[in-house]
CSV table of C-alpha atoms and ligand atoms in Angstrom, one decimal:
chain,number,residue,atom,x,y,z
H,545,UNK,CA,-54.3,50.2,39.4
H,546,UNK,CA,-51.9,47.4,38.3
H,547,UNK,CA,-48.9,49.0,36.5
H,548,UNK,CA,-49.7,46.9,33.3
H,549,UNK,CA,-53.3,48.1,33.4
H,550,UNK,CA,-52.2,51.6,33.8
H,551,UNK,CA,-49.7,51.4,30.9
H,552,UNK,CA,-52.5,49.8,28.8
H,553,UNK,CA,-54.8,52.6,29.5
H,554,UNK,CA,-52.3,55.4,28.8
H,555,UNK,CA,-51.2,53.7,25.6
H,556,UNK,CA,-54.7,53.4,24.3
H,557,UNK,CA,-55.3,57.1,25.2
H,558,UNK,CA,-52.2,58.1,23.2
H,559,UNK,CA,-53.6,56.3,20.1
H,560,UNK,CA,-56.9,57.9,20.6
H,561,UNK,CA,-55.5,61.4,21.0
H,562,UNK,CA,-53.4,61.0,17.8
H,563,UNK,CA,-56.3,59.7,15.7
H,564,UNK,CA,-57.3,62.3,13.1
H,565,UNK,CA,-60.5,60.6,11.8
H,566,UNK,CA,-58.8,59.0,8.8
H,567,UNK,CA,-55.3,58.1,10.0
H,568,UNK,CA,-53.0,58.4,13.0
H,569,UNK,CA,-50.2,61.1,13.3
H,570,UNK,CA,-46.9,59.9,14.8
H,571,UNK,CA,-47.2,62.8,17.2
H,572,UNK,CA,-49.2,66.0,17.4
H,573,UNK,CA,-46.2,68.2,18.0
H,574,UNK,CA,-43.6,67.3,15.5
H,575,UNK,CA,-45.2,65.1,12.8
H,576,UNK,CA,-48.6,66.4,11.7
H,577,UNK,CA,-49.1,64.2,8.6
H,578,UNK,CA,-49.3,60.4,7.9
H,579,UNK,CA,-45.9,58.6,7.9
H,580,UNK,CA,-45.5,55.2,6.2
H,581,UNK,CA,-43.8,52.8,8.7
H,582,UNK,CA,-45.4,54.6,11.6
H,583,UNK,CA,-48.7,53.7,10.1
H,584,UNK,CA,-47.8,50.0,10.2
H,585,UNK,CA,-46.5,50.1,13.8
H,586,UNK,CA,-49.6,52.0,14.9
H,587,UNK,CA,-51.8,49.4,13.3
H,588,UNK,CA,-50.1,46.6,15.3
H,589,UNK,CA,-51.3,48.3,18.5
H,590,UNK,CA,-54.6,49.4,17.2
H,591,UNK,CA,-55.3,45.7,16.5
H,592,UNK,CA,-56.0,45.3,20.2
H,593,UNK,CA,-58.1,48.4,20.9
H,594,UNK,CA,-59.7,49.4,17.7
H,595,UNK,CA,-59.1,47.1,14.7
H,596,UNK,CA,-61.4,49.2,12.4
H,597,UNK,CA,-59.0,52.1,12.9
H,598,UNK,CA,-56.0,49.8,12.3
H,599,UNK,CA,-57.5,49.0,8.8
H,600,UNK,CA,-58.5,52.5,8.1
H,601,UNK,CA,-55.0,53.7,8.9
H,602,UNK,CA,-53.4,51.2,6.5
H,603,UNK,CA,-56.1,52.0,3.8
H,604,UNK,CA,-55.5,55.7,4.0
H,605,UNK,CA,-51.8,55.2,3.4
H,606,UNK,CA,-52.3,52.7,0.5
H,607,UNK,CA,-54.9,55.0,-1.1
H,608,UNK,CA,-51.9,57.3,-1.7
H,609,UNK,CA,-49.7,54.6,-3.4
H,610,UNK,CA,-48.1,55.7,-6.6
H,611,UNK,CA,-49.0,53.9,-9.9
H,612,UNK,CA,-45.4,52.5,-9.9
H,613,UNK,CA,-46.1,50.7,-6.6
H,614,UNK,CA,-44.1,53.0,-4.2
H,615,UNK,CA,-45.8,53.9,-1.0
H,616,UNK,CA,-44.8,57.4,0.0
H,617,UNK,CA,-43.0,58.0,3.2
H,618,UNK,CA,-45.3,60.9,4.1
H,619,UNK,CA,-48.9,61.4,2.9
H,620,UNK,CA,-49.7,65.1,3.4
H,621,UNK,CA,-52.9,66.1,5.0
H,622,UNK,CA,-54.5,68.8,2.9
H,623,UNK,CA,-56.1,70.3,6.0
H,624,UNK,CA,-52.7,70.9,7.6
H,625,UNK,CA,-51.0,74.3,6.8
H,626,UNK,CA,-47.8,74.2,4.6
H,627,UNK,CA,-45.6,75.6,7.4
H,628,UNK,CA,-46.6,73.0,10.0
H,629,UNK,CA,-43.9,70.6,8.8
H,630,UNK,CA,-40.7,71.1,6.7
H,631,UNK,CA,-40.1,69.9,4.1
H,632,UNK,CA,-43.8,70.2,3.2
H,633,UNK,CA,-45.7,69.6,0.0
H,634,UNK,CA,-44.4,72.6,-1.8
H,635,UNK,CA,-40.8,71.4,-1.4
H,636,UNK,CA,-41.6,67.9,-2.8
H,637,UNK,CA,-43.6,69.1,-5.8
H,638,UNK,CA,-45.1,65.7,-6.4
H,639,UNK,CA,-47.3,65.9,-9.5
H,640,UNK,CA,-50.9,64.7,-9.5
H,641,UNK,CA,-51.3,60.9,-9.8
H,642,UNK,CA,-53.9,58.2,-9.7
H,643,UNK,CA,-56.7,60.8,-9.3
H,644,UNK,CA,-55.0,62.5,-6.4
H,645,UNK,CA,-54.3,66.2,-6.5
H,646,UNK,CA,-50.6,67.4,-6.9
H,647,UNK,CA,-48.4,67.7,-3.8
H,648,UNK,CA,-50.2,65.0,-1.9
H,649,UNK,CA,-47.1,63.1,-0.8
H,650,UNK,CA,-43.4,62.8,-0.8
H,651,UNK,CA,-41.6,60.6,-3.4
H,652,UNK,CA,-39.4,58.7,-0.9
H,653,UNK,CA,-40.3,55.4,0.7
H,654,UNK,CA,-39.8,53.8,4.1
H,655,UNK,CA,-39.2,50.2,5.3
H,656,UNK,CA,-42.2,48.1,4.0
H,657,UNK,CA,-43.5,47.1,7.5
H,658,UNK,CA,-47.2,47.0,6.3
H,659,UNK,CA,-47.5,43.4,5.2
H,660,UNK,CA,-46.4,42.3,8.7
H,661,UNK,CA,-48.7,44.8,10.3
H,662,UNK,CA,-51.7,43.6,8.2
H,663,UNK,CA,-50.9,40.0,9.1
H,664,UNK,CA,-50.8,40.9,12.8
H,665,UNK,CA,-54.1,42.9,12.7
H,666,UNK,CA,-55.7,40.0,10.8
H,667,UNK,CA,-54.3,37.5,13.4
H,668,UNK,CA,-55.9,39.3,16.2
H,669,UNK,CA,-59.2,40.1,14.5
H,670,UNK,CA,-61.1,37.0,15.6
H,671,UNK,CA,-60.8,38.1,19.2
H,672,UNK,CA,-63.1,41.0,18.4
H,673,UNK,CA,-66.0,38.9,17.1
H,674,UNK,CA,-67.4,37.7,13.8
H,675,UNK,CA,-67.9,41.2,12.3
H,676,UNK,CA,-64.2,42.1,12.9
H,677,UNK,CA,-63.0,38.8,11.4
H,678,UNK,CA,-65.1,39.4,8.3
H,679,UNK,CA,-63.8,42.9,8.0
H,680,UNK,CA,-60.2,41.6,8.4
H,681,UNK,CA,-60.7,39.2,5.5
H,682,UNK,CA,-62.1,42.0,3.3
H,683,UNK,CA,-59.3,44.4,4.1
H,684,UNK,CA,-56.7,41.7,3.4
H,685,UNK,CA,-58.2,41.2,0.0
H,686,UNK,CA,-58.0,44.9,-0.7
H,687,UNK,CA,-54.5,45.3,0.6
H,688,UNK,CA,-52.8,42.2,-0.8
H,689,UNK,CA,-52.3,43.3,-4.4
H,690,UNK,CA,-51.1,46.7,-3.2
H,691,UNK,CA,-48.6,45.2,-0.8
H,692,UNK,CA,-47.3,43.0,-3.6
H,693,UNK,CA,-47.0,46.1,-5.8
H,694,UNK,CA,-44.9,47.8,-3.1
H,695,UNK,CA,-42.6,44.7,-2.9
H,696,UNK,CA,-42.2,44.7,-6.7
H,697,UNK,CA,-41.3,48.4,-6.8
H,698,UNK,CA,-38.6,47.9,-4.1
H,699,UNK,CA,-37.3,44.6,-5.4
H,700,UNK,CA,-37.2,45.7,-9.1
H,701,UNK,CA,-36.9,49.5,-9.5
H,702,UNK,CA,-34.8,49.9,-6.4
H,703,UNK,CA,-32.4,47.0,-7.0
H,704,UNK,CA,-29.7,49.6,-8.0
H,705,UNK,CA,-26.8,47.3,-7.1
H,706,UNK,CA,-28.2,44.4,-9.1
H,707,UNK,CA,-27.8,42.2,-6.1
H,708,UNK,CA,-31.3,41.3,-5.1
H,709,UNK,CA,-31.5,44.0,-2.4
H,710,UNK,CA,-33.4,47.2,-2.4
H,711,UNK,CA,-31.4,50.4,-2.2
H,712,UNK,CA,-32.4,53.5,-0.3
H,713,UNK,CA,-31.8,56.9,-1.9
H,714,UNK,CA,-32.0,59.0,1.2
H,715,UNK,CA,-31.3,58.4,4.9
H,716,UNK,CA,-35.0,59.3,5.6
H,717,UNK,CA,-35.9,56.1,3.6
H,718,UNK,CA,-34.2,54.0,6.2
H,719,UNK,CA,-36.4,55.3,9.1
H,720,UNK,CA,-33.2,55.3,11.1
H,721,UNK,CA,-32.6,58.8,9.7
H,722,UNK,CA,-29.5,60.2,11.4
H,723,UNK,CA,-27.7,56.9,12.0
H,724,UNK,CA,-23.9,57.0,11.8
H,725,UNK,CA,-24.4,54.0,9.4
H,726,UNK,CA,-24.9,56.7,6.7
H,727,UNK,CA,-22.0,59.0,7.6
H,728,UNK,CA,-19.4,57.6,5.2
H,729,UNK,CA,-21.8,57.6,2.2
H,730,UNK,CA,-23.3,60.9,3.2
H,731,UNK,CA,-19.8,62.6,3.4
H,732,UNK,CA,-19.6,62.4,-0.4
H,733,UNK,CA,-22.9,64.3,-0.8
H,734,UNK,CA,-22.5,68.0,-1.3
H,735,UNK,CA,-23.8,70.1,1.6
H,736,UNK,CA,-25.2,73.4,0.2
H,737,UNK,CA,-25.7,75.4,3.4
H,738,UNK,CA,-27.4,78.2,1.5
H,739,UNK,CA,-30.4,75.9,1.2
H,740,UNK,CA,-30.9,76.6,4.9
H,741,UNK,CA,-31.1,80.4,4.1
H,742,UNK,CA,-33.8,79.7,1.5
H,743,UNK,CA,-35.7,77.2,3.6
H,744,UNK,CA,-36.5,77.3,7.3
H,745,UNK,CA,-36.1,74.1,9.4
H,746,UNK,CA,-39.2,73.5,11.4
H,747,UNK,CA,-37.9,70.7,13.6
H,748,UNK,CA,-35.8,73.1,15.6
H,749,UNK,CA,-38.8,75.2,16.6
H,750,UNK,CA,-40.3,72.2,18.4
H,751,UNK,CA,-37.3,70.1,19.5
H,752,UNK,CA,-33.9,70.6,21.1
H,753,UNK,CA,-31.2,71.2,18.4
H,754,UNK,CA,-28.7,68.9,20.3
H,755,UNK,CA,-31.1,66.0,19.6
H,756,UNK,CA,-31.7,66.7,15.9
H,757,UNK,CA,-29.5,66.4,12.8
H,758,UNK,CA,-26.8,69.1,12.3
H,759,UNK,CA,-27.3,71.8,9.7
H,760,UNK,CA,-24.6,70.2,7.5
H,761,UNK,CA,-26.5,66.9,7.4
H,762,UNK,CA,-29.8,68.7,7.0
H,763,UNK,CA,-28.5,70.6,4.0
H,764,UNK,CA,-27.4,67.2,2.5
H,765,UNK,CA,-30.8,65.8,3.2
H,766,UNK,CA,-32.4,68.7,1.3
H,767,UNK,CA,-29.9,68.4,-1.6
H,768,UNK,CA,-30.7,64.7,-2.0
H,769,UNK,CA,-34.4,65.4,-2.1
H,770,UNK,CA,-33.9,68.1,-4.8
H,771,UNK,CA,-31.8,65.8,-6.9
H,772,UNK,CA,-34.2,62.9,-6.8
H,773,UNK,CA,-37.2,65.3,-7.3
H,774,UNK,CA,-35.6,67.1,-10.2
H,775,UNK,CA,-35.0,63.7,-11.9
H,776,UNK,CA,-38.8,63.2,-11.7
H,777,UNK,CA,-38.4,60.7,-8.9
H,778,UNK,CA,-37.1,58.2,-11.5
H,779,UNK,CA,-35.1,55.2,-10.4
H,780,UNK,CA,-33.3,54.7,-13.8
H,781,UNK,CA,-29.5,54.5,-13.5
H,782,UNK,CA,-29.7,55.5,-9.9
H,783,UNK,CA,-26.1,54.9,-9.0
H,784,UNK,CA,-24.9,57.1,-11.9
H,785,UNK,CA,-27.3,60.0,-11.3
H,786,UNK,CA,-27.8,60.1,-7.5
H,787,UNK,CA,-25.1,60.7,-4.9
H,788,UNK,CA,-26.6,58.5,-2.1
H,789,UNK,CA,-27.5,54.8,-3.0
H,790,UNK,CA,-27.2,52.5,-0.1
H,791,UNK,CA,-28.2,48.9,0.8
H,792,UNK,CA,-29.4,48.9,4.4
H,793,UNK,CA,-29.6,45.7,6.4
H,794,UNK,CA,-32.7,46.8,8.4
H,795,UNK,CA,-34.6,47.9,5.3
H,796,UNK,CA,-33.9,44.7,3.5
H,797,UNK,CA,-34.7,42.6,6.6
H,798,UNK,CA,-38.1,44.3,6.7
H,799,UNK,CA,-38.5,43.6,2.9
H,800,UNK,CA,-37.8,39.9,3.5
H,801,UNK,CA,-40.1,39.8,6.5
H,802,UNK,CA,-42.8,41.3,4.4
H,803,UNK,CA,-42.5,38.4,1.9
H,804,UNK,CA,-43.0,36.0,4.8
H,805,UNK,CA,-46.1,37.9,6.0
H,806,UNK,CA,-47.4,37.9,2.4
H,807,UNK,CA,-46.9,34.2,2.2
H,808,UNK,CA,-49.2,33.9,5.2
H,809,UNK,CA,-51.7,36.3,3.7
H,810,UNK,CA,-51.7,34.6,0.3
H,811,UNK,CA,-52.4,31.3,2.1
H,812,UNK,CA,-55.4,32.8,3.8
H,813,UNK,CA,-56.7,34.2,0.5
H,814,UNK,CA,-56.3,30.9,-1.2
H,815,UNK,CA,-53.3,31.5,-3.4
H,816,UNK,CA,-50.9,28.7,-2.5
H,817,UNK,CA,-48.5,29.1,-5.4
H,818,UNK,CA,-48.2,32.8,-4.7
H,819,UNK,CA,-47.4,31.9,-1.0
H,820,UNK,CA,-44.7,29.6,-2.3
H,821,UNK,CA,-43.2,32.4,-4.4
H,822,UNK,CA,-43.2,34.8,-1.4
H,823,UNK,CA,-41.3,32.3,0.7
H,824,UNK,CA,-38.8,31.9,-2.1
H,825,UNK,CA,-38.3,35.6,-2.4
H,826,UNK,CA,-37.8,35.9,1.4
H,827,UNK,CA,-35.0,33.2,1.1
H,828,UNK,CA,-33.5,35.1,-1.9
H,829,UNK,CA,-33.4,38.4,0.1
H,830,UNK,CA,-31.9,36.6,3.1
H,831,UNK,CA,-29.2,35.1,1.0
H,832,UNK,CA,-28.4,38.5,-0.6
H,833,UNK,CA,-28.3,40.2,2.9
H,834,UNK,CA,-25.8,37.6,4.0
H,835,UNK,CA,-23.7,37.7,0.9
H,836,UNK,CA,-23.6,41.5,0.6
H,837,UNK,CA,-23.9,43.0,4.1
H,838,UNK,CA,-22.2,40.5,6.5
H,839,UNK,CA,-18.7,41.3,7.6
H,840,UNK,CA,-17.0,38.2,8.9
H,841,UNK,CA,-14.4,40.3,10.8
H,842,UNK,CA,-16.8,42.4,12.8
H,843,UNK,CA,-19.3,39.6,12.8
H,844,UNK,CA,-22.0,42.2,12.1
H,845,UNK,CA,-24.3,43.4,9.3
H,846,UNK,CA,-23.3,46.8,7.8
H,847,UNK,CA,-24.8,49.1,5.2
H,848,UNK,CA,-23.2,49.0,1.8
H,849,UNK,CA,-22.6,52.1,-0.3
H,850,UNK,CA,-23.5,50.9,-3.8
H,851,UNK,CA,-21.5,53.6,-5.6
H,852,UNK,CA,-18.2,53.0,-3.8
H,853,UNK,CA,-18.9,49.3,-3.0
H,854,UNK,CA,-17.7,49.9,0.6
H,855,UNK,CA,-19.3,48.6,3.7
H,856,UNK,CA,-19.9,51.2,6.4
H,857,UNK,CA,-17.5,50.6,9.3
H,858,UNK,CA,-20.3,51.6,11.8
H,859,UNK,CA,-22.3,49.2,13.9
H,860,UNK,CA,-25.8,50.7,13.9
H,861,UNK,CA,-28.9,49.1,15.3
H,862,UNK,CA,-30.0,48.3,11.7
H,863,UNK,CA,-27.2,45.7,11.6
H,864,UNK,CA,-28.9,43.7,14.4
H,865,UNK,CA,-32.2,43.5,12.6
H,866,UNK,CA,-31.4,40.5,10.3
H,867,UNK,CA,-31.9,38.5,13.5
H,868,UNK,CA,-35.6,38.7,12.5
H,869,UNK,CA,-34.8,36.4,9.4
H,870,UNK,CA,-35.8,32.8,10.1
H,871,UNK,CA,-33.3,31.4,7.6
H,872,UNK,CA,-30.3,33.2,9.0
H,873,UNK,CA,-27.3,30.8,9.5
H,874,UNK,CA,-26.8,29.7,13.1
H,875,UNK,CA,-23.4,31.3,13.5
H,876,UNK,CA,-24.8,34.7,12.5
H,877,UNK,CA,-27.7,34.3,14.9
H,878,UNK,CA,-25.2,33.5,17.7
H,879,UNK,CA,-23.1,36.5,16.8
H,880,UNK,CA,-26.0,38.9,16.7
H,881,UNK,CA,-27.4,37.6,20.0
H,882,UNK,CA,-24.0,38.1,21.5
H,883,UNK,CA,-23.9,41.7,20.2
H,884,UNK,CA,-27.4,42.4,21.5
H,885,UNK,CA,-26.6,41.2,25.0
H,886,UNK,CA,-23.0,42.7,25.1
H,887,UNK,CA,-22.0,46.1,26.4
H,888,UNK,CA,-22.0,47.4,22.8
H,889,UNK,CA,-25.7,47.3,22.9
H,890,UNK,CA,-27.5,45.6,25.9
H,891,UNK,CA,-31.2,45.4,26.6
H,892,UNK,CA,-33.0,47.5,25.5
H,893,UNK,CA,-30.7,48.1,22.6
H,894,UNK,CA,-29.6,51.7,21.9
H,895,UNK,CA,-29.6,52.9,18.3
H,896,UNK,CA,-25.9,52.7,18.0
H,897,UNK,CA,-22.9,50.7,19.4
H,898,UNK,CA,-22.1,52.4,22.7
H,899,UNK,CA,-18.4,51.9,22.3
H,900,UNK,CA,-18.3,53.5,18.8
H,901,UNK,CA,-16.9,57.1,18.5
H,902,UNK,CA,-20.1,58.2,16.7
H,903,UNK,CA,-22.3,57.2,19.7
H,904,UNK,CA,-24.3,60.1,21.0
H,905,UNK,CA,-26.7,59.6,23.8
H,906,UNK,CA,-29.1,62.3,22.8
H,907,UNK,CA,-28.9,62.8,19.1
H,908,UNK,CA,-31.6,61.3,17.0
H,909,UNK,CA,-30.8,57.7,15.9
H,910,UNK,CA,-27.2,58.0,17.0
H,911,UNK,CA,-27.6,56.4,20.5
H,912,UNK,CA,-31.1,56.8,22.1
H,913,UNK,CA,-33.3,53.8,22.5
H,914,UNK,CA,-36.3,53.5,20.1
H,915,UNK,CA,-39.1,51.1,20.8
H,916,UNK,CA,-39.8,50.1,17.2
H,917,UNK,CA,-36.4,48.7,16.5
H,918,UNK,CA,-36.3,47.0,19.9
H,919,UNK,CA,-39.6,45.4,19.0
H,920,UNK,CA,-38.0,44.0,15.8
H,921,UNK,CA,-35.0,42.7,17.7
H,922,UNK,CA,-37.4,41.0,20.1
H,923,UNK,CA,-39.2,39.4,17.2
H,924,UNK,CA,-35.8,38.1,16.0
H,925,UNK,CA,-35.0,36.6,19.4
H,926,UNK,CA,-38.4,34.8,19.4
H,927,UNK,CA,-38.0,33.6,15.8
H,928,UNK,CA,-34.7,31.9,16.9
H,929,UNK,CA,-36.1,30.5,20.1
H,930,UNK,CA,-34.2,32.9,22.4
H,931,UNK,CA,-37.1,33.0,24.8
H,932,UNK,CA,-35.1,34.1,27.8
H,933,UNK,CA,-33.5,37.2,26.1
H,934,UNK,CA,-36.8,38.0,24.5
H,935,UNK,CA,-38.6,38.0,27.8
H,936,UNK,CA,-35.9,40.1,29.4
H,937,UNK,CA,-36.2,42.6,26.5
H,938,UNK,CA,-40.0,42.7,26.8
H,939,UNK,CA,-39.7,43.5,30.5
H,940,UNK,CA,-37.0,46.1,30.0
H,941,UNK,CA,-39.1,47.9,27.3
H,942,UNK,CA,-42.3,47.9,29.4
H,943,UNK,CA,-40.4,49.2,32.4
H,944,UNK,CA,-38.8,52.0,30.3
H,945,UNK,CA,-42.2,53.2,28.9
H,946,UNK,CA,-44.0,52.8,32.2
H,947,UNK,CA,-41.5,54.9,34.1
H,948,UNK,CA,-40.9,57.6,31.5
H,949,UNK,CA,-44.0,57.8,29.3
H,950,UNK,CA,-44.8,57.2,25.6
H,951,UNK,CA,-41.9,59.2,24.3
H,952,UNK,CA,-40.5,59.1,20.8
H,953,UNK,CA,-37.1,57.9,22.1
H,954,UNK,CA,-35.2,57.5,25.4
H,955,UNK,CA,-31.9,58.3,26.8
H,956,UNK,CA,-29.8,55.1,26.7
H,957,UNK,CA,-28.4,55.5,30.2
H,958,UNK,CA,-31.0,57.3,32.3
H,959,UNK,CA,-34.1,56.2,30.4
H,960,UNK,CA,-35.5,59.7,30.4
H,961,UNK,CA,-37.9,60.4,27.6
H,962,UNK,CA,-36.7,62.4,24.6
H,963,UNK,CA,-38.3,63.9,21.5
H,964,UNK,CA,-42.1,64.1,21.2
H,965,UNK,CA,-44.2,62.9,24.1
H,966,UNK,CA,-47.3,60.9,23.3
H,967,UNK,CA,-45.7,59.2,20.4
H,968,UNK,CA,-47.9,56.7,18.5
H,969,UNK,CA,-45.6,53.8,17.8
H,970,UNK,CA,-44.3,53.7,21.4
H,971,UNK,CA,-47.8,53.5,22.6
H,972,UNK,CA,-48.9,51.0,20.0
H,973,UNK,CA,-46.0,48.6,20.5
H,974,UNK,CA,-46.4,48.8,24.3
H,975,UNK,CA,-49.9,47.4,23.8
H,976,UNK,CA,-48.4,44.6,21.7
H,977,UNK,CA,-45.7,43.9,24.3
H,978,UNK,CA,-48.3,43.9,27.1
H,979,UNK,CA,-50.6,41.6,25.3
H,980,UNK,CA,-48.0,39.2,23.9
H,981,UNK,CA,-46.2,37.3,26.6
H,982,UNK,CA,-46.9,34.0,24.7
H,983,UNK,CA,-43.6,34.1,22.9
H,984,UNK,CA,-43.5,30.8,21.0
H,985,UNK,CA,-46.7,31.6,19.2
H,986,UNK,CA,-44.8,34.3,17.3
H,987,UNK,CA,-42.1,32.0,16.1
H,988,UNK,CA,-44.7,29.4,15.0
H,989,UNK,CA,-46.2,31.9,12.5
H,990,UNK,CA,-43.1,31.4,10.4
H,991,UNK,CA,-42.3,27.8,11.2
H,992,UNK,CA,-45.7,26.6,10.1
H,993,UNK,CA,-45.1,27.7,6.5
P,2183,2M8,C1,-38.4,60.6,11.7
P,2183,2M8,O1,-38.2,61.1,10.4
P,2183,2M8,C2,-38.8,62.3,9.9
P,2183,2M8,C3,-38.5,62.3,8.4
P,2183,2M8,O2,-39.2,61.3,7.8
P,2183,2M8,C4,-38.1,63.5,10.5
P,2183,2M8,O3,-37.0,63.4,11.1
P,2183,2M8,O4,-38.7,64.6,10.3
P,2183,2M8,C5,-37.8,59.2,11.9
P,2183,2M8,O5,-37.7,58.8,13.2
P,2183,2M8,C6,-38.7,58.2,11.1
P,2183,2M8,O6,-38.3,56.9,11.3
P,2183,2M8,C7,-40.2,58.4,11.5
P,2183,2M8,O7,-40.9,57.6,10.6
P,2183,2M8,C8,-40.6,59.8,11.4
P,2183,2M8,C9,-42.0,60.0,12.0
P,2183,2M8,O8,-42.1,59.4,13.2
P,2183,2M8,O9,-39.7,60.7,12.1
């Protein structure tokens, strides 16, 4: 069988195997519930093999949206036992809301990838016939106000720095959980190691401790959840009440990209003035990212600690993602493309600058290669017409997955698979990479607006 056909078949099989009937798990071993941005990446791949599941997956997640617009970072499956994942529903103590029983979700968020995913699923729907196209239109109608509510929550309630950017209140909200980009801000968060006597980490039962966060960091993660939870998950006066409030370049890039996708969706749904407002918001967020997070000396985007006002000195993969912003200034695009192709990163990009002291080739988000952020970097290369680098990245990613399997992440030197095997977003985005060699069509999505 042709290697591409083989990869296609194995990727589709992973998505099948991880489908629960209502939603897709990130992986059967480590993550037995529904995760927010994983749902979006999975939908992008399901668009090719089973669009009905792509929509069902998005719908399941948004059915758990809070009345304030936040989309929880994990929606707990009531059929999965409490001890299958830690921290589970009992730790989060989320009250009942919107007709849903208590303890149905976490109170954190993740990067709002869903508008882009919905747009991608819609774009591919016509290829599956008239019925699928009709369903796509109906689902877009249902999702649009919910996607807008998510943007409003993040842009308003989470603008803790008053800068037009959304802040994250926990490293888990970034999706780049253990990135060195949080180290400096996290160092000021108390680490109560006794929490680990009270609560048992579950991740270490199913994965190698040298890959996962240290106990000190884990104790900080739990302390941050407790603080946010005990404040009723309120976002009032965040920078006074909460010890971790950070503006992340990757999170805010996804926020801006969501506005651009919403502009497309609003256009299809016949709301031209809303489309115009979405494009303006994307421009506003892009300007704020440039103003707040660009460091002209390092020529890189860094996370900003809102409480201290300091930019993190680290060059994490999140600092490359503003490349996906179509309105980014040419000099910044050039600097990011240079970083992407330099020894610091290289194709495919690792999750951290290889030359930085914090780089760790195995530990979670501190060095290994992840497919989802590479997919976003590739999108950025295409948006800025860097076709050659985008094609090279596409080939490198497909080679990596084909040789090593649909792992959660990969060793940045040897390429060997790490973390969970049969990981949904690796499989889903492999399908998209296999299907989409027509690079310029991507960029046109934005330029046509
Ligand atoms: C990882 O995060 C979870 C917590 O949310 C964990 O470490 O247990 C991250 O890689 C995150 O980006 C991802 O969404 C999640 C599920 O795949 O796993």
